[in-house]
Tab-separated table of C-alpha atoms in Angstrom:
chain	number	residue	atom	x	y	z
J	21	UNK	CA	10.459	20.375	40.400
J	22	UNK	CA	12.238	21.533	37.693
J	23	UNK	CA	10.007	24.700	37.226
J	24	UNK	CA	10.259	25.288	40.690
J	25	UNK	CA	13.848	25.621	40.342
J	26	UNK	CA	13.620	27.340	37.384
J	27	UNK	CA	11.626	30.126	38.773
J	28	UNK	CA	13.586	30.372	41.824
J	29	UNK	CA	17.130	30.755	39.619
J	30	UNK	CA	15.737	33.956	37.733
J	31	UNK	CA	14.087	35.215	40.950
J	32	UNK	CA	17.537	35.087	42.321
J	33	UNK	CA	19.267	36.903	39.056
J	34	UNK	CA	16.609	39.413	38.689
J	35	UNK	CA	16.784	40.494	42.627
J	36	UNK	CA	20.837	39.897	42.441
J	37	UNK	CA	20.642	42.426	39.174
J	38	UNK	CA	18.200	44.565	40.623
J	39	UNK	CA	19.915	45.147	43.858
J	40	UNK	CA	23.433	45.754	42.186
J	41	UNK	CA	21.385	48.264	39.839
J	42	UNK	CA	20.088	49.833	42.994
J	43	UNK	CA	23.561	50.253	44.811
J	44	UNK	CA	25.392	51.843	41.399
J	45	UNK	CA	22.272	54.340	41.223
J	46	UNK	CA	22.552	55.220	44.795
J	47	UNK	CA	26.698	55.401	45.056
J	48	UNK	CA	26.140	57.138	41.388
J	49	UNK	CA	23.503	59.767	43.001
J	50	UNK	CA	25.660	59.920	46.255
J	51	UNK	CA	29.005	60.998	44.419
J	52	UNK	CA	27.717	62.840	41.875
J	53	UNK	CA	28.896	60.974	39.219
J	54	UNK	CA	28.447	61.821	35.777
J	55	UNK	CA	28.199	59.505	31.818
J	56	UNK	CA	28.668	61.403	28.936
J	57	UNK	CA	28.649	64.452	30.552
J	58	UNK	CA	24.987	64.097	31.932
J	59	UNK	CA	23.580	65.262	35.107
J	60	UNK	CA	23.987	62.560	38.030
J	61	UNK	CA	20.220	62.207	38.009
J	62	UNK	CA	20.173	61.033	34.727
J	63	UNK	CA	23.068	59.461	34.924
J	64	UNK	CA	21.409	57.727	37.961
J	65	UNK	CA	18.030	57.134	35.819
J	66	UNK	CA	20.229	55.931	33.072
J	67	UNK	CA	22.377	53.027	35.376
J	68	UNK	CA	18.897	52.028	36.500
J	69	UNK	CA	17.376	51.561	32.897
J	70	UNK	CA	20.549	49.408	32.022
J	71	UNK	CA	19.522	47.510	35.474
J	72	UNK	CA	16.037	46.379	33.820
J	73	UNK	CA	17.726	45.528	30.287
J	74	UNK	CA	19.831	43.395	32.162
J	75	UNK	CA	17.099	41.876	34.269
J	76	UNK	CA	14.861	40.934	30.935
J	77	UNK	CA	17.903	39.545	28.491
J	78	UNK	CA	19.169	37.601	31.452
J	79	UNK	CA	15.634	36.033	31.744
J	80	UNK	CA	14.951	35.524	28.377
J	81	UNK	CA	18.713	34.010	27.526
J	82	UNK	CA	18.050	31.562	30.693
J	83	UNK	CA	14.758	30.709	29.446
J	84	UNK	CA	16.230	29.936	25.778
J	85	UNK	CA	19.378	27.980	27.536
J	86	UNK	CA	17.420	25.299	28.999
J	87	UNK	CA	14.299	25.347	26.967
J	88	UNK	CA	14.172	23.895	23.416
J	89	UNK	CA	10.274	25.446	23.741
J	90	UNK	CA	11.034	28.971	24.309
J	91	UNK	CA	13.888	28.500	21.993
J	92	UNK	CA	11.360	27.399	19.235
J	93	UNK	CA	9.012	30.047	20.045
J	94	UNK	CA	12.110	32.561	19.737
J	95	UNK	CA	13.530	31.478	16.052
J	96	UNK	CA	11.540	28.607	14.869
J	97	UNK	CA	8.130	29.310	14.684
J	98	UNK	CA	8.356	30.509	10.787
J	99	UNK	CA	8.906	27.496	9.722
J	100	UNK	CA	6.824	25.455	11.906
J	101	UNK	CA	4.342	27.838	10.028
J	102	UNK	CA	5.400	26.704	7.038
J	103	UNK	CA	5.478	23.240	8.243
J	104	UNK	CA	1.897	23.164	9.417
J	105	UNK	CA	0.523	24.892	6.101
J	106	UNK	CA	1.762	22.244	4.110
J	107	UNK	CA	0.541	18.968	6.383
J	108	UNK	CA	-2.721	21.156	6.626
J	109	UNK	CA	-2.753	21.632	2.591
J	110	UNK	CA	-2.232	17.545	2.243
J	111	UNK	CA	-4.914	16.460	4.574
J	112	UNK	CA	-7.240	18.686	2.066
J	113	UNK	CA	-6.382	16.725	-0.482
J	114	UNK	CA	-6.506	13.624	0.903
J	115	UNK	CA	-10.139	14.819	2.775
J	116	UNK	CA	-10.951	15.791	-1.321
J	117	UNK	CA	-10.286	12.098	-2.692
J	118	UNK	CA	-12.115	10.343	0.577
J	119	UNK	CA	-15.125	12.274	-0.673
J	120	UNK	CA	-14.988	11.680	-4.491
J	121	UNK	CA	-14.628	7.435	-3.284
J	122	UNK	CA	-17.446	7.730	-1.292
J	123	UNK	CA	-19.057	9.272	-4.246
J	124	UNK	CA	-18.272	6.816	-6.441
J	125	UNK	CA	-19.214	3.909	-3.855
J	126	UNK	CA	-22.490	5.427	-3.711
J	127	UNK	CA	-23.640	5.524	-7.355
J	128	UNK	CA	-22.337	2.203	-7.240
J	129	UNK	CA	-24.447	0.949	-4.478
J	130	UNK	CA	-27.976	3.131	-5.830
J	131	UNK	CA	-26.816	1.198	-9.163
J	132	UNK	CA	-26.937	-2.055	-7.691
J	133	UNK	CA	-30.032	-1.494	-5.633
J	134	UNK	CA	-32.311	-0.996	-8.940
J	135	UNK	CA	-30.640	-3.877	-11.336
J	136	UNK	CA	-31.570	-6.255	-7.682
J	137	UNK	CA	-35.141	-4.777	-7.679
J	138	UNK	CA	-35.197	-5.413	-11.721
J	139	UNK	CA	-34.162	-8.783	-11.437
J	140	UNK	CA	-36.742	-9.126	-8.692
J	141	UNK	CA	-39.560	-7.930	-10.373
J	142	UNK	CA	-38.595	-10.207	-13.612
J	143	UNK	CA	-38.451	-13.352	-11.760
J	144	UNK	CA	-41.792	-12.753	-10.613
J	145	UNK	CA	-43.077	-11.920	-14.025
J	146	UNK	CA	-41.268	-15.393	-15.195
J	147	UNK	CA	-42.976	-17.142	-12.172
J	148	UNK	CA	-46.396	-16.023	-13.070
J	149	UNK	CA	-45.882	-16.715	-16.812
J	150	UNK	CA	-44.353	-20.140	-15.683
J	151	UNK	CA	-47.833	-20.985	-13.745
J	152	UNK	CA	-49.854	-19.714	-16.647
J	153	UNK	CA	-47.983	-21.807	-18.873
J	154	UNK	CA	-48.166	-24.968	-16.714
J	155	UNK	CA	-52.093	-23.842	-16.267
J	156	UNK	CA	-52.401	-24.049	-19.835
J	157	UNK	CA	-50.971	-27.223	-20.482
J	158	UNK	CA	-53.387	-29.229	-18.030
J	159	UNK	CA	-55.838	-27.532	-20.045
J	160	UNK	CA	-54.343	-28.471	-23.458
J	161	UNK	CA	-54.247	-32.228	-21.952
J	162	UNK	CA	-57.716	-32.027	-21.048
J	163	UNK	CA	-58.757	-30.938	-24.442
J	164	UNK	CA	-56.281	-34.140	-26.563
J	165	UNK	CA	-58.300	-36.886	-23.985
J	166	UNK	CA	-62.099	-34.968	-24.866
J	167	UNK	CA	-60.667	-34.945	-28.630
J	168	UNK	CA	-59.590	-38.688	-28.055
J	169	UNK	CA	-62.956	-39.536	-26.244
J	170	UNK	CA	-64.500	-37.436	-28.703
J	171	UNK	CA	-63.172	-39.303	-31.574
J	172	UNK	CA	-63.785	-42.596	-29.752
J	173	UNK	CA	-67.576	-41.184	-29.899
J	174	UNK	CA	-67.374	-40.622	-33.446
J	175	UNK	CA	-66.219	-44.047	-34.302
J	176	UNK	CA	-69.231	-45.655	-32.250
J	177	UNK	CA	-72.388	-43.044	-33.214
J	178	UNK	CA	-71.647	-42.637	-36.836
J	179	UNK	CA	-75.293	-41.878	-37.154
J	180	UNK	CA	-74.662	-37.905	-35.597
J	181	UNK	CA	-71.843	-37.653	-37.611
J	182	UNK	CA	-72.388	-33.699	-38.431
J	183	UNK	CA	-72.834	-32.923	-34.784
J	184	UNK	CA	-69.623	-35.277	-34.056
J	185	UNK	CA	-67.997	-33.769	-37.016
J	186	UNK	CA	-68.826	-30.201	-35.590
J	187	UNK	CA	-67.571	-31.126	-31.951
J	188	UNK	CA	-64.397	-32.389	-33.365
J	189	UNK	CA	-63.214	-29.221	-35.255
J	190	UNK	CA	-64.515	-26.840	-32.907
J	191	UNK	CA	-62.264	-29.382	-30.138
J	192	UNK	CA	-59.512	-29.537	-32.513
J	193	UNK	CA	-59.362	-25.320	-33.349
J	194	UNK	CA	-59.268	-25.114	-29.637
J	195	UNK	CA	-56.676	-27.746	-29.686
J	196	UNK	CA	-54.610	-25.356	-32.209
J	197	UNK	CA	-55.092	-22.385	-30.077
J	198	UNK	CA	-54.179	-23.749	-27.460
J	199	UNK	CA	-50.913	-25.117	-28.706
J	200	UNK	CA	-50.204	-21.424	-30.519
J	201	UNK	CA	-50.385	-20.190	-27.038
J	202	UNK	CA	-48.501	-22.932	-25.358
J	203	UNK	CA	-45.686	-21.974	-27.890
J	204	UNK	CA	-46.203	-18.134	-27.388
J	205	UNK	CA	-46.359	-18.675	-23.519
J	206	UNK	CA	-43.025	-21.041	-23.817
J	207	UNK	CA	-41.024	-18.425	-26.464
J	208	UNK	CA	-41.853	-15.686	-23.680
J	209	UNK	CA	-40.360	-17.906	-20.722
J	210	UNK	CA	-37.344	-18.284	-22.676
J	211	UNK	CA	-36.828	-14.713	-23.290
J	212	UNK	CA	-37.880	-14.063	-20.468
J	213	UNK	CA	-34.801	-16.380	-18.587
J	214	UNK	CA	-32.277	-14.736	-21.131
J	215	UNK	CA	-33.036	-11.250	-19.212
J	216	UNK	CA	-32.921	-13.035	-16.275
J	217	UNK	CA	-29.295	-14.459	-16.971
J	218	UNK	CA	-28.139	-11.322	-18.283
J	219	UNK	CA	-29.560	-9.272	-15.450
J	220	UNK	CA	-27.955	-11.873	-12.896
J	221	UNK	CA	-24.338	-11.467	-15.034
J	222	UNK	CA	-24.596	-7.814	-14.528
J	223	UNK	CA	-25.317	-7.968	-10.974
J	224	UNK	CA	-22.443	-10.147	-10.285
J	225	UNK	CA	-20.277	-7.895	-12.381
J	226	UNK	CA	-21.622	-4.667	-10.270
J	227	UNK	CA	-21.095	-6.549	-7.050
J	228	UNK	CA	-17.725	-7.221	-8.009
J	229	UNK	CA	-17.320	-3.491	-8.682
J	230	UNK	CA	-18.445	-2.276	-5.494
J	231	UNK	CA	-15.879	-4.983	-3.830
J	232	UNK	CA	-13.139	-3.324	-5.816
J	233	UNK	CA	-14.110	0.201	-4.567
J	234	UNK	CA	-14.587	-0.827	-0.923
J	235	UNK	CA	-11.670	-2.724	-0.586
J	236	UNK	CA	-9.215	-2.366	-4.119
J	237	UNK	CA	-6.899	-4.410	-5.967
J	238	UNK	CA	-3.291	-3.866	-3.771
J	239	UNK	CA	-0.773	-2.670	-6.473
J	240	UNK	CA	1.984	-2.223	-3.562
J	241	UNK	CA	2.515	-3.833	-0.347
J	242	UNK	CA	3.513	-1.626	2.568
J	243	UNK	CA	7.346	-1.597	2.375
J	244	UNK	CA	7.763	-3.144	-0.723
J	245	UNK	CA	10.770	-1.726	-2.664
J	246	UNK	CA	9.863	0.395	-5.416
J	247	UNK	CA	13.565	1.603	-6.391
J	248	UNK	CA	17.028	1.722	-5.274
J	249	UNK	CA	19.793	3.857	-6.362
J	250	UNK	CA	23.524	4.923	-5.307
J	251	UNK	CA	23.957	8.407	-5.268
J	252	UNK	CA	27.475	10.126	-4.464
J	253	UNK	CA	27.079	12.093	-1.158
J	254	UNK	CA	29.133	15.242	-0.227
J	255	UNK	CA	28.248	16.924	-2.936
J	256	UNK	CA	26.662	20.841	-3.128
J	257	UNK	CA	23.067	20.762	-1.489
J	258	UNK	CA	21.564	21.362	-5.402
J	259	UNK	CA	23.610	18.716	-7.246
J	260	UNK	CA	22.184	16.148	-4.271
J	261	UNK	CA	18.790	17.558	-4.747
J	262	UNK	CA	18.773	17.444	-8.728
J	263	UNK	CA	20.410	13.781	-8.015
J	264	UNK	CA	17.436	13.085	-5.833
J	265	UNK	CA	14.682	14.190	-7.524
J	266	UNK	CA	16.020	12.763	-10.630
J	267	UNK	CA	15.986	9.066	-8.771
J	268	UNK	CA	11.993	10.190	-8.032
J	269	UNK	CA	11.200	10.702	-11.305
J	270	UNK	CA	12.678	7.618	-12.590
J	271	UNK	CA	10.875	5.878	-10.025
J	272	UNK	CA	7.812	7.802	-10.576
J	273	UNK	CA	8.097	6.836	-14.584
J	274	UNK	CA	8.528	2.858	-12.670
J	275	UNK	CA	4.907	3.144	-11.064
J	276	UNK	CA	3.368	4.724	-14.088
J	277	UNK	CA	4.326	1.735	-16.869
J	278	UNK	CA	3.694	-0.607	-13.747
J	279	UNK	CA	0.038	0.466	-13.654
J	280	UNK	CA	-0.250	1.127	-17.248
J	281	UNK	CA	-0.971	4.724	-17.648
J	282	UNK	CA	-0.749	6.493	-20.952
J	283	UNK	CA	0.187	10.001	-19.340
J	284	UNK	CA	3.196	9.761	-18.300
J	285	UNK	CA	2.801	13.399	-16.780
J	286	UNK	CA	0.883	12.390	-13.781
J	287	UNK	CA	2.859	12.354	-10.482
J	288	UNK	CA	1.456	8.706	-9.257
J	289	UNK	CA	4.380	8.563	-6.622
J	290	UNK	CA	4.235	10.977	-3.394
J	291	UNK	CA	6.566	11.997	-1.883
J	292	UNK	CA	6.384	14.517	1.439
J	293	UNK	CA	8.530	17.244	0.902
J	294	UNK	CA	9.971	17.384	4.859
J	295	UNK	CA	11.344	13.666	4.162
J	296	UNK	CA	12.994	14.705	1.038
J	297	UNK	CA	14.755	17.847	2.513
J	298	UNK	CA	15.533	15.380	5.556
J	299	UNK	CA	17.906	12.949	2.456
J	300	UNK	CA	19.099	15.395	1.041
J	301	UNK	CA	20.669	17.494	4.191
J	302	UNK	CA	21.649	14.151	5.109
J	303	UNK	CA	23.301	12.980	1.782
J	304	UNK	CA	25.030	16.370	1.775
J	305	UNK	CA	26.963	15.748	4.549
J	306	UNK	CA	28.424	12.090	4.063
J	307	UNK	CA	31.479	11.753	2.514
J	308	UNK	CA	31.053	8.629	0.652
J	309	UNK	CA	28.355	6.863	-1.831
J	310	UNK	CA	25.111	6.180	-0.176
J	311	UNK	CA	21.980	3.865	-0.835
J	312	UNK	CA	19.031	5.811	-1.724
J	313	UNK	CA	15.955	3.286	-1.494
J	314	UNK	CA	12.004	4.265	-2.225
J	315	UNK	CA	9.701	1.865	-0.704
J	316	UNK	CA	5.595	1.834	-0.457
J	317	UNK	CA	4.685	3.526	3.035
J	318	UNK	CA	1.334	1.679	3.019
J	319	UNK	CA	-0.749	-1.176	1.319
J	320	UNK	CA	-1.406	0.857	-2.279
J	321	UNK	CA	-5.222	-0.135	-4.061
J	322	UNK	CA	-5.234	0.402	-7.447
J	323	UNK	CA	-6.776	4.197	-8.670
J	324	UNK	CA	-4.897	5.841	-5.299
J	325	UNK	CA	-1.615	7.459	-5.836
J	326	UNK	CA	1.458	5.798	-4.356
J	327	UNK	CA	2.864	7.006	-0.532
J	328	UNK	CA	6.805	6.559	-0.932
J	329	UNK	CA	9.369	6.787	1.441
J	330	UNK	CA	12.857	7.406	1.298
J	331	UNK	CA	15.596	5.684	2.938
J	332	UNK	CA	19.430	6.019	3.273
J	333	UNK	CA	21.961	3.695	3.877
J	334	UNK	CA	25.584	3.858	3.944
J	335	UNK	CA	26.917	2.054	0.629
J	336	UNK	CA	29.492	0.094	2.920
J	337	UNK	CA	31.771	-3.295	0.688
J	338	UNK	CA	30.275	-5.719	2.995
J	339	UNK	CA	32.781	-8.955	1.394
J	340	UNK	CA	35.847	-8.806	-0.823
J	341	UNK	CA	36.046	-11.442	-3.550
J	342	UNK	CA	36.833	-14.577	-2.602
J	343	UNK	CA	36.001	-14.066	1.095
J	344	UNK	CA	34.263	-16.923	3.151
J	345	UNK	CA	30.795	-16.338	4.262
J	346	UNK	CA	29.832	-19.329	5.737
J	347	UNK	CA	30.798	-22.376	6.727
J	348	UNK	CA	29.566	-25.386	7.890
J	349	UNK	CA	29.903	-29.600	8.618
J	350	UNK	CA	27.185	-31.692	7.016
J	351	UNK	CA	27.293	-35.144	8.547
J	352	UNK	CA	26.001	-37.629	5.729
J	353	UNK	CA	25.945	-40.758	7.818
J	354	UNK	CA	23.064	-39.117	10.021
J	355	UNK	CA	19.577	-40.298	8.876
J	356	UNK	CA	18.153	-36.629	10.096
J	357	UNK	CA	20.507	-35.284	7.336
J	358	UNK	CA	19.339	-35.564	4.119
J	359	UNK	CA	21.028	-33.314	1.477
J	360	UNK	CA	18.566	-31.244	0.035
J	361	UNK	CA	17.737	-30.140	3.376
J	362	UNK	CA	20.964	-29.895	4.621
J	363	UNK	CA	22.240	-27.404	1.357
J	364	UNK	CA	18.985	-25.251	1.960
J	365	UNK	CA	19.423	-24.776	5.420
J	366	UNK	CA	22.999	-23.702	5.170
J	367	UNK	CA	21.963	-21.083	2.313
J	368	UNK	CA	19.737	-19.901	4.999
J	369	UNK	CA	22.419	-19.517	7.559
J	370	UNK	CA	24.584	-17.779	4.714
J	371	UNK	CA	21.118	-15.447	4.415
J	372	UNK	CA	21.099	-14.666	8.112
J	373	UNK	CA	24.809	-14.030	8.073
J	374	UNK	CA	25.046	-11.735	5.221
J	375	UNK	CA	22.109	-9.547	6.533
J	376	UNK	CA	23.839	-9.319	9.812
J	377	UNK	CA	26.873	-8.116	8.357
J	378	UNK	CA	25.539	-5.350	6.764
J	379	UNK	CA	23.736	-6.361	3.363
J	380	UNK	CA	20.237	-4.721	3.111
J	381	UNK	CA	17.543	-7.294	2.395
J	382	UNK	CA	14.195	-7.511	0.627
J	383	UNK	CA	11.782	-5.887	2.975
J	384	UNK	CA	9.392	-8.218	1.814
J	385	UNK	CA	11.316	-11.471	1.694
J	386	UNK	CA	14.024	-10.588	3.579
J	387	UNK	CA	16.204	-11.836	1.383
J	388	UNK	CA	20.066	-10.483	-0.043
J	389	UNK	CA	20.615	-12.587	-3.389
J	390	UNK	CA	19.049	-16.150	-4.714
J	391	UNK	CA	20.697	-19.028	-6.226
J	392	UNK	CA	19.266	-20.343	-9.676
J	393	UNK	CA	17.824	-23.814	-9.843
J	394	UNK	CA	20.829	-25.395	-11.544
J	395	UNK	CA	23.348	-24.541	-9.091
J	396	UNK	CA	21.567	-25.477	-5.870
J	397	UNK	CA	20.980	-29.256	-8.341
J	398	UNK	CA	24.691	-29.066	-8.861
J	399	UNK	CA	25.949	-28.483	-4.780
J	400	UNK	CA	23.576	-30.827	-3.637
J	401	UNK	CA	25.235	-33.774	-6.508
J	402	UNK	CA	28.206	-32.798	-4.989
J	403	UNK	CA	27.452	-33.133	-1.339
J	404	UNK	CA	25.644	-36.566	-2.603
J	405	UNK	CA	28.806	-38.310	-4.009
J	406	UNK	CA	30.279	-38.437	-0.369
J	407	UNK	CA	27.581	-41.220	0.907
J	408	UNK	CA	28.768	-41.256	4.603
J	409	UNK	CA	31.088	-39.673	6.389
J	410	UNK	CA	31.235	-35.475	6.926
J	411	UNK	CA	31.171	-33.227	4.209
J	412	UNK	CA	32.491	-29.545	4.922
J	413	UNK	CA	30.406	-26.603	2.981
J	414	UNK	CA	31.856	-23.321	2.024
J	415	UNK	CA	30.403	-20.251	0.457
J	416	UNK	CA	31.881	-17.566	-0.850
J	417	UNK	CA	31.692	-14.130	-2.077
J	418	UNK	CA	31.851	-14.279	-6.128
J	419	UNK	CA	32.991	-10.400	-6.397
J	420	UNK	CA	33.394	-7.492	-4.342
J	421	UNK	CA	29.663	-7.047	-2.565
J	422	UNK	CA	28.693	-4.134	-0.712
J	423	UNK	CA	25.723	-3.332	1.016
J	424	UNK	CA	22.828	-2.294	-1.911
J	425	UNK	CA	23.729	-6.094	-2.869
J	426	UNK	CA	22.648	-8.679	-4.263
J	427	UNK	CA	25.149	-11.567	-2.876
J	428	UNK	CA	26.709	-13.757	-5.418
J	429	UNK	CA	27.913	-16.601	-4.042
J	430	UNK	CA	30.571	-20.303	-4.760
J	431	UNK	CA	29.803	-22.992	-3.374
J	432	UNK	CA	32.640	-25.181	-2.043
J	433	UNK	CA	32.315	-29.207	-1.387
J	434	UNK	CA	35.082	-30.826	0.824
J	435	UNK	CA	34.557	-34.574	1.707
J	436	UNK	CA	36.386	-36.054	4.906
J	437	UNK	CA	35.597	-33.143	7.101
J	438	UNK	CA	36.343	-33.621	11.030
């Protein structure tokens, strides 16, 4: 519908400019008129030339009025150009490190494969060595009970003592061989299970490789704060971009000793350029101190470069010292309240508050400040010398706190509370 009217509205103002165009040429070639000292049929060809000018920048400057398209199409499309070059030069990259992973993942995998057919083919070995051996042994019993029987002979027909005697050594050297090889046979089964072992360590080790290239060790969570500044706005577009890319590399040199690399060269922390020309425009134009904050965009493995994103916030004074943040009645003679649980849930009401007031949180654990062990110990004494009755709780701002935080907070304990 709205094209439809569209259409019709420069129908209209073409024909409406056309027509008037038409009556000037005619009056113009009726009367004889003359511009610049021209013939009237020029001057007429002239007035209708002007006509058509008119008819195509009216068009065009409605079109651009109530189209943002056309109006893109007009002035903009350089830099959505530019824009798409750049998007178009990071998905290479990114396309380049998918491939070198998969790479990786599959030496790791061909790697894997041959140690598993190794180990395969030596615990068949050390199966057939282990029948041999047990083979050998029923044989090497065999041979002690004919040497026993033998000898048992010997004792009763002493009168074919050489031929006794002859049976007995040639029983006994195969007795000796036999144990030589029963030793040989039970040396090779125990090297034999130490390249078993080792080749089983390695393949857990390898498995435990490939794990870490299919799924990685997370380094960052997705939003997880990896820096937070206060930067002056107002100030020239180049100071705010020096200030900003200064707070980048800090945060860059952050992630580098967090992940323990020696080059401190590498840019580990991305950054897309439209996001930081989006800050710093911004930044430019407030007039007052602002929160610059870098988080994680994404779940970072370990070995991939880190995708940051910036965010602004107005560095507002949230609470002036001494101001009251929360308050609340604890009634001790309850059996539901107990104290401990009573003083935690209130610092989580003073949590809630602050956030809704204006104090930016931990994206992670949402939360604006914490309270050492000692002093929660110490408020919830306090709230324990008053054993029935109501006990009113205060908190309160230690210091002027504005928005980057954290929130340092008194606690205040006042028995006899209605």
């Amino acid at each position: 519908m709205y094209g439809l009217t569209l259409i019709a509205i420069l129908t209209i103002t073409g024909g409406a400019i056309a027509y008037i165009g038409d009556k000037l040429g005619t009056k113009v070639g009726k009367k004889k008129l003359s511009i610049f000292g021209l013939r009237p049929k020029h001057t007429s060809i002239i007035v209708t030339i002007i006509t058509g000018i008119l008819i195509t920048a009216s068009t065009i400057g409605v079109l651009a009025l109530v189209s943002q398209d056309v109006r893109t199409a007009l002035f903009g499309m350089e830099a959505l150009a530019k824009q798409l070059s750049t998007l178009n030069q990071e998905v290479t990259g990114k396309n380049a490190e998918l491939a070198t992973s998969r790479a990786a993942l599959e030496a790791k995998n061909a790697e894997y494969t041959a140690l598993t057919l190794k180990v395969k083919d030596t615990a068949e070995r050390l199966s057939a060595i282990t029948e041999e051996l047990s083979a050998v042994m029923a044989q090497r019993d065999r041979t002690a009970r004919e040497l026993q029987q033998t000898q048992a002979d010997y004792a009763v027909a002493r009168g074919d003592l050489g031929k006794a005697q002859q049976a007995i050594n040639t029983l006994q050297d195969t007795k000796n061989q036999l144990d030589k090889r029963v030793q040989s046979l039970n040396e090779a089964k125990v090297t034999l299970q130490e390249d078993v072992d080792r080749l089983n360590q390695l393949t857990t080790r390898l498995g435990q490789g490939i794990q870490v290239v299919r799924e990685g060790s997370i380094i960052y969570r997705a939003g997880e704060v990896l820096s937070t500044v206060i930067l002056p706005g107002g100030e020239s577009k180049s100071d705010t971009e020096r200030a900003l890319a200064e707070a980048i590399y800090d945060t860059n040199q952050h992630v580098i000793d967090r992940l323990g690399i020696e080059d401190r060269s590498l840019n580990v922390l991305w950054i897309a350029q439209a996001d930081f020309d989006k800050v710093a425009t911004t930044l430019a134009k407030i007039p007052q101190d602002a929160i610059v904050r870098i988080t994680a965009n994404g779940n970072t493995v370990y070995g991939e470069p880190v995708i940051g994103q910036i965010n602004l916030f107005p560095n507002n004074r949230i609470y002036a010292k001494g101001e009251t943040v929360q308050m609340a009645v604890i009634d001790l003679g309850s059996k539901t309240e107990q104290p401990e649980e009573a003083v935690m849930s209130f610092l989580r009401k003073v949590n809630v508050t602050a956030v809704n007031k204006g104090i930016l949180p931990d994206p992670i654990q949402g939360t604006v400040g914490a309270m050492n062990g000692a002093e929660f110990y110490d408020t919830v004494n306090k709230v324990k010398r008053y054993n029935k009755g109501k006990v009113m709780i205060t908190a309160t701002a230690k210091e002027d706190t504005y928005a980057v935080g954290p929130l340092k907070i008194e606690m205040h304990i006042q028995g006899g509370a209605e």
